[in-house]
C-alpha cells in the first residue's frame, strides 16, 4: 500500500483497561518517622483487578467514539454494540474508508462477515497475531499513559470508563497522524524480520 492508501484505513480493536494500571514503582518522599503512615504506604490489591473492555477506531483525520463493552464480546454483541451504532455512521461520514479489524473470533464469525458484505464495507486483510503492526496499539498506550497521570486513580469501573472516554478524546489528532505515517516503516520492519516482531 502507498502512504495515501494507509490514510484511508480505519484501524479498530478492543483493549482491556484495568483499575490498577501502575507497576507499583511509585516514589514517596517521607520523613523518618512517617514510614507506616497511610499516605506513605502503597496498599497492594490482592484480589482480581476490575477491568473494562473498550473498543475504538482511529482514522487519519478523525476517530470513532470509544465504546464500553459490557461482559464478553461475541459476534452478536460486536454487531449490535459496535458495528451498527458506531462503525456504520462513522464510515458513512468518510469519503473513502478501508476497515481494519484483527482476526479475533467475534470479528471473523460468519454473521459478521455477512454484515460486512451486505453493507459493502471494504476490509483490509490482516495477518494473524500481529498487534504491533497496528497503530491503534500505540493509541491505547497513550490512553493508558494519560490515565496513570490522574490522581487519585479511578475507584470504580464506571469512573474508569469516564476517564477512558476523556483520555481517548484528548489524544491530539496529530499524534494519531504520526502513527499512520509510520505504517510503511512498520510493514518494512516486519518484512525485513521475515514476519517476526517489528519493534513497534
mmCIF file of N, CA and C in Angstrom, residues 48-126:
data_model
loop_
_atom_site.group_PDB
_atom_site.id
_atom_site.type_symbol
_atom_site.label_atom_id
_atom_site.label_comp_id
_atom_site.label_asym_id
_atom_site.label_seq_id
_atom_site.Cartn_x
_atom_site.Cartn_y
_atom_site.Cartn_z
ATOM 1 N N UNK A 48 -8.877 -10.090 42.351
ATOM 2 C CA UNK A 48 -8.954 -9.781 40.919
ATOM 3 C C UNK A 48 -9.117 -8.280 40.701
ATOM 4 N N UNK A 49 -8.425 -7.767 39.711
ATOM 5 C CA UNK A 49 -8.480 -6.340 39.417
ATOM 6 C C UNK A 49 -9.638 -6.060 38.475
ATOM 7 N N UNK A 50 -10.556 -5.167 38.876
ATOM 8 C CA UNK A 50 -11.674 -4.831 37.981
ATOM 9 C C UNK A 50 -11.160 -4.166 36.698
ATOM 10 N N UNK A 51 -11.659 -4.632 35.575
ATOM 11 C CA UNK A 51 -11.259 -4.111 34.272
ATOM 12 C C UNK A 51 -12.498 -3.796 33.442
ATOM 13 N N UNK A 52 -12.308 -2.967 32.436
ATOM 14 C CA UNK A 52 -13.363 -2.725 31.457
ATOM 15 C C UNK A 52 -12.803 -3.028 30.072
ATOM 16 N N UNK A 53 -13.668 -3.484 29.187
ATOM 17 C CA UNK A 53 -13.291 -3.731 27.796
ATOM 18 C C UNK A 53 -13.782 -2.542 26.985
ATOM 19 N N UNK A 54 -12.885 -1.967 26.195
ATOM 20 C CA UNK A 54 -13.203 -0.775 25.411
ATOM 21 C C UNK A 54 -12.839 -1.028 23.957
ATOM 22 N N UNK A 55 -13.737 -0.648 23.061
ATOM 23 C CA UNK A 55 -13.484 -0.738 21.619
ATOM 24 C C UNK A 55 -13.278 0.678 21.099
ATOM 25 N N UNK A 56 -12.398 0.819 20.107
ATOM 26 C CA UNK A 56 -12.207 2.116 19.476
ATOM 27 C C UNK A 56 -11.632 1.960 18.086
ATOM 28 N N UNK A 57 -11.713 3.031 17.312
ATOM 29 C CA UNK A 57 -11.162 3.048 15.966
ATOM 30 C C UNK A 57 -10.530 4.397 15.674
ATOM 31 N N UNK A 58 -9.442 4.373 14.910
ATOM 32 C CA UNK A 58 -8.775 5.624 14.538
ATOM 33 C C UNK A 58 -8.630 5.711 13.030
ATOM 34 N N UNK A 59 -8.853 6.906 12.520
ATOM 35 C CA UNK A 59 -8.600 7.236 11.133
ATOM 36 C C UNK A 59 -7.566 8.342 11.084
ATOM 37 N N UNK A 60 -7.070 8.639 9.902
ATOM 38 C CA UNK A 60 -6.036 9.663 9.779
ATOM 39 C C UNK A 60 -6.557 11.033 10.201
ATOM 40 N N UNK A 61 -7.799 11.349 9.850
ATOM 41 C CA UNK A 61 -8.349 12.672 10.135
ATOM 42 C C UNK A 61 -9.297 12.708 11.321
ATOM 43 N N UNK A 62 -9.699 11.552 11.840
ATOM 44 C CA UNK A 62 -10.668 11.534 12.939
ATOM 45 C C UNK A 62 -10.611 10.193 13.652
ATOM 46 N N UNK A 63 -11.424 10.056 14.660
ATOM 47 C CA UNK A 63 -11.511 8.796 15.397
ATOM 48 C C UNK A 63 -12.962 8.498 15.715
ATOM 49 N N UNK A 64 -13.256 7.239 15.984
ATOM 50 C CA UNK A 64 -14.607 6.870 16.398
ATOM 51 C C UNK A 64 -14.766 7.241 17.869
ATOM 52 N N UNK A 65 -15.998 7.286 18.342
ATOM 53 C CA UNK A 65 -16.158 7.340 19.795
ATOM 54 C C UNK A 65 -15.650 6.021 20.382
ATOM 55 N N UNK A 66 -15.216 6.055 21.621
ATOM 56 C CA UNK A 66 -14.873 4.803 22.291
ATOM 57 C C UNK A 66 -16.170 4.145 22.761
ATOM 58 N N UNK A 67 -16.163 2.824 22.825
ATOM 59 C CA UNK A 67 -17.361 2.065 23.199
ATOM 60 C C UNK A 67 -17.001 1.121 24.339
ATOM 61 N N UNK A 68 -17.752 1.200 25.415
ATOM 62 C CA UNK A 68 -17.547 0.269 26.529
ATOM 63 C C UNK A 68 -18.321 -1.012 26.229
ATOM 64 N N UNK A 69 -17.617 -2.125 26.276
ATOM 65 C CA UNK A 69 -18.229 -3.423 26.004
ATOM 66 C C UNK A 69 -18.601 -4.063 27.340
ATOM 67 N N UNK A 70 -19.886 -4.327 27.520
ATOM 68 C CA UNK A 70 -20.340 -4.974 28.754
ATOM 69 C C UNK A 70 -20.162 -6.481 28.615
ATOM 70 N N UNK A 71 -19.464 -7.072 29.548
ATOM 71 C CA UNK A 71 -19.287 -8.526 29.511
ATOM 72 C C UNK A 71 -18.316 -8.965 28.433
ATOM 73 N N UNK A 72 -18.577 -10.127 27.885
ATOM 74 C CA UNK A 72 -17.706 -10.723 26.872
ATOM 75 C C UNK A 72 -18.162 -10.316 25.476
ATOM 76 N N UNK A 73 -17.205 -9.974 24.636
ATOM 77 C CA UNK A 73 -17.535 -9.608 23.260
ATOM 78 C C UNK A 73 -17.722 -10.879 22.431
ATOM 79 N N UNK A 74 -18.916 -11.041 21.874
ATOM 80 C CA UNK A 74 -19.159 -12.121 20.916
ATOM 81 C C UNK A 74 -19.605 -11.481 19.607
ATOM 82 N N UNK A 75 -19.851 -12.279 18.601
ATOM 83 C CA UNK A 75 -20.168 -11.730 17.278
ATOM 84 C C UNK A 75 -21.455 -10.913 17.295
ATOM 85 N N UNK A 76 -22.466 -11.368 18.016
ATOM 86 C CA UNK A 76 -23.735 -10.634 18.075
ATOM 87 C C UNK A 76 -23.552 -9.286 18.761
ATOM 88 N N UNK A 77 -22.808 -9.286 19.868
ATOM 89 C CA UNK A 77 -22.502 -8.047 20.592
ATOM 90 C C UNK A 77 -21.686 -7.106 19.703
ATOM 91 N N UNK A 78 -20.735 -7.657 18.957
ATOM 92 C CA UNK A 78 -19.896 -6.853 18.068
ATOM 93 C C UNK A 78 -20.759 -6.118 17.041
ATOM 94 N N UNK A 79 -21.751 -6.808 16.512
ATOM 95 C CA UNK A 79 -22.652 -6.179 15.536
ATOM 96 C C UNK A 79 -23.558 -5.160 16.206
ATOM 97 N N UNK A 80 -24.207 -5.553 17.305
ATOM 98 C CA UNK A 80 -25.242 -4.698 17.904
ATOM 99 C C UNK A 80 -24.698 -3.527 18.712
ATOM 100 N N UNK A 81 -23.492 -3.671 19.296
ATOM 101 C CA UNK A 81 -22.958 -2.605 20.139
ATOM 102 C C UNK A 81 -21.859 -1.783 19.475
ATOM 103 N N UNK A 82 -21.254 -2.336 18.415
ATOM 104 C CA UNK A 82 -20.130 -1.638 17.781
ATOM 105 C C UNK A 82 -20.416 -1.314 16.315
ATOM 106 N N UNK A 83 -20.653 -2.335 15.507
ATOM 107 C CA UNK A 83 -20.755 -2.121 14.062
ATOM 108 C C UNK A 83 -21.969 -1.276 13.669
ATOM 109 N N UNK A 84 -23.154 -1.658 14.127
ATOM 110 C CA UNK A 84 -24.359 -0.917 13.718
ATOM 111 C C UNK A 84 -24.417 0.500 14.289
ATOM 112 N N UNK A 85 -24.244 0.687 15.610
ATOM 113 C CA UNK A 85 -24.425 2.039 16.137
ATOM 114 C C UNK A 85 -23.232 2.971 15.952
ATOM 115 N N UNK A 86 -22.017 2.431 15.788
ATOM 116 C CA UNK A 86 -20.827 3.290 15.761
ATOM 117 C C UNK A 86 -20.113 3.251 14.413
ATOM 118 N N UNK A 87 -19.779 2.054 13.945
ATOM 119 C CA UNK A 87 -18.966 1.938 12.729
ATOM 120 C C UNK A 87 -19.715 2.430 11.496
ATOM 121 N N UNK A 88 -20.944 1.979 11.307
ATOM 122 C CA UNK A 88 -21.689 2.400 10.108
ATOM 123 C C UNK A 88 -21.802 3.915 9.997
ATOM 124 N N UNK A 89 -22.279 4.629 11.034
ATOM 125 C CA UNK A 89 -22.351 6.093 10.909
ATOM 126 C C UNK A 89 -20.978 6.737 10.688
ATOM 127 N N UNK A 90 -19.956 6.195 11.350
ATOM 128 C CA UNK A 90 -18.618 6.761 11.192
ATOM 129 C C UNK A 90 -18.128 6.607 9.753
ATOM 130 N N UNK A 91 -18.254 5.403 9.198
ATOM 131 C CA UNK A 91 -17.795 5.167 7.827
ATOM 132 C C UNK A 91 -18.596 5.968 6.814
ATOM 133 N N UNK A 92 -19.889 6.157 7.063
ATOM 134 C CA UNK A 92 -20.722 6.944 6.147
ATOM 135 C C UNK A 92 -20.282 8.402 6.099
ATOM 136 N N UNK A 93 -19.609 8.865 7.151
ATOM 137 C CA UNK A 93 -19.115 10.235 7.176
ATOM 138 C C UNK A 93 -17.782 10.424 6.477
ATOM 139 N N UNK A 94 -17.196 9.347 5.977
ATOM 140 C CA UNK A 94 -15.902 9.418 5.298
ATOM 141 C C UNK A 94 -16.085 9.261 3.797
ATOM 142 N N UNK A 95 -15.247 9.952 3.034
ATOM 143 C CA UNK A 95 -15.327 9.847 1.572
ATOM 144 C C UNK A 95 -14.971 8.436 1.118
ATOM 145 N N UNK A 96 -13.866 7.914 1.610
ATOM 146 C CA UNK A 96 -13.460 6.534 1.331
ATOM 147 C C UNK A 96 -12.903 5.956 2.623
ATOM 148 N N UNK A 97 -13.084 4.666 2.798
ATOM 149 C CA UNK A 97 -12.565 4.036 4.014
ATOM 150 C C UNK A 97 -12.308 2.559 3.769
ATOM 151 N N UNK A 98 -11.227 2.090 4.354
ATOM 152 C CA UNK A 98 -10.896 0.669 4.366
ATOM 153 C C UNK A 98 -10.889 0.269 5.837
ATOM 154 N N UNK A 99 -11.723 -0.678 6.195
ATOM 155 C CA UNK A 99 -11.912 -1.058 7.589
ATOM 156 C C UNK A 99 -10.926 -2.156 7.977
ATOM 157 N N UNK A 100 -10.162 -1.920 9.043
ATOM 158 C CA UNK A 100 -9.222 -2.920 9.546
ATOM 159 C C UNK A 100 -9.749 -3.479 10.857
ATOM 160 N N UNK A 101 -9.698 -4.778 10.973
ATOM 161 C CA UNK A 101 -10.014 -5.481 12.214
ATOM 162 C C UNK A 101 -9.043 -6.640 12.304
ATOM 163 N N UNK A 102 -8.796 -7.098 13.517
ATOM 164 C CA UNK A 102 -7.921 -8.266 13.624
ATOM 165 C C UNK A 102 -8.742 -9.536 13.424
ATOM 166 N N UNK A 103 -8.130 -10.667 13.652
ATOM 167 C CA UNK A 103 -8.791 -11.939 13.366
ATOM 168 C C UNK A 103 -9.362 -12.614 14.606
ATOM 169 N N UNK A 104 -9.734 -11.811 15.608
ATOM 170 C CA UNK A 104 -10.385 -12.372 16.795
ATOM 171 C C UNK A 104 -11.696 -13.029 16.370
ATOM 172 N N UNK A 105 -12.096 -14.066 17.086
ATOM 173 C CA UNK A 105 -13.287 -14.831 16.689
ATOM 174 C C UNK A 105 -14.532 -13.975 16.478
ATOM 175 N N UNK A 106 -14.841 -13.028 17.373
ATOM 176 C CA UNK A 106 -16.050 -12.223 17.125
ATOM 177 C C UNK A 106 -15.971 -11.409 15.835
ATOM 178 N N UNK A 107 -14.757 -11.094 15.387
ATOM 179 C CA UNK A 107 -14.571 -10.272 14.187
ATOM 180 C C UNK A 107 -14.676 -11.073 12.893
ATOM 181 N N UNK A 108 -14.477 -12.376 12.980
ATOM 182 C CA UNK A 108 -14.443 -13.191 11.756
ATOM 183 C C UNK A 108 -15.584 -14.200 11.665
ATOM 184 N N UNK A 109 -16.514 -14.137 12.595
ATOM 185 C CA UNK A 109 -17.660 -15.056 12.559
ATOM 186 C C UNK A 109 -18.446 -14.860 11.261
ATOM 187 N N UNK A 110 -19.130 -15.895 10.811
ATOM 188 C CA UNK A 110 -19.892 -15.818 9.550
ATOM 189 C C UNK A 110 -20.900 -14.680 9.561
ATOM 190 N N UNK A 111 -21.606 -14.506 10.671
ATOM 191 C CA UNK A 111 -22.619 -13.453 10.747
ATOM 192 C C UNK A 111 -21.981 -12.071 10.577
ATOM 193 N N UNK A 112 -20.777 -11.902 11.088
ATOM 194 C CA UNK A 112 -20.058 -10.630 10.953
ATOM 195 C C UNK A 112 -19.575 -10.460 9.516
ATOM 196 N N UNK A 113 -19.058 -11.523 8.910
ATOM 197 C CA UNK A 113 -18.613 -11.442 7.517
ATOM 198 C C UNK A 113 -19.775 -11.082 6.593
ATOM 199 N N UNK A 114 -20.943 -11.679 6.850
ATOM 200 C CA UNK A 114 -22.132 -11.333 6.052
ATOM 201 C C UNK A 114 -22.518 -9.868 6.255
ATOM 202 N N UNK A 115 -22.367 -9.379 7.479
ATOM 203 C CA UNK A 115 -22.654 -7.977 7.771
ATOM 204 C C UNK A 115 -21.787 -7.069 6.892
ATOM 205 N N UNK A 116 -20.484 -7.360 6.828
ATOM 206 C CA UNK A 116 -19.573 -6.539 6.027
ATOM 207 C C UNK A 116 -19.920 -6.616 4.543
ATOM 208 N N UNK A 117 -20.235 -7.802 4.054
ATOM 209 C CA UNK A 117 -20.583 -7.968 2.633
ATOM 210 C C UNK A 117 -21.872 -7.227 2.324
ATOM 211 N N UNK A 118 -22.876 -7.411 3.153
ATOM 212 C CA UNK A 118 -24.184 -6.778 2.934
ATOM 213 C C UNK A 118 -24.074 -5.250 2.942
ATOM 214 N N UNK A 119 -23.222 -4.713 3.817
ATOM 215 C CA UNK A 119 -23.063 -3.252 3.921
ATOM 216 C C UNK A 119 -21.996 -2.715 2.972
ATOM 217 N N UNK A 120 -21.368 -3.609 2.197
ATOM 218 C CA UNK A 120 -20.329 -3.248 1.226
ATOM 219 C C UNK A 120 -19.175 -2.483 1.882
ATOM 220 N N UNK A 121 -18.728 -2.991 3.016
ATOM 221 C CA UNK A 121 -17.602 -2.390 3.726
ATOM 222 C C UNK A 121 -16.318 -3.067 3.243
ATOM 223 N N UNK A 122 -15.403 -2.262 2.722
ATOM 224 C CA UNK A 122 -14.122 -2.793 2.248
ATOM 225 C C UNK A 122 -13.241 -3.118 3.447
ATOM 226 N N UNK A 123 -12.706 -4.332 3.471
ATOM 227 C CA UNK A 123 -11.878 -4.787 4.583
ATOM 228 C C UNK A 123 -10.414 -4.856 4.183
ATOM 229 N N UNK A 124 -9.551 -4.531 5.120
ATOM 230 C CA UNK A 124 -8.114 -4.668 4.922
ATOM 231 C C UNK A 124 -7.694 -6.051 5.421
ATOM 232 N N UNK A 125 -7.152 -6.900 4.545
ATOM 233 C CA UNK A 125 -6.670 -8.203 5.028
ATOM 234 C C UNK A 125 -5.602 -7.979 6.100
ATOM 235 N N UNK A 126 -5.676 -8.754 7.178
ATOM 236 C CA UNK A 126 -4.776 -8.521 8.307
ATOM 237 C C UNK A 126 -4.137 -9.827 8.755
#
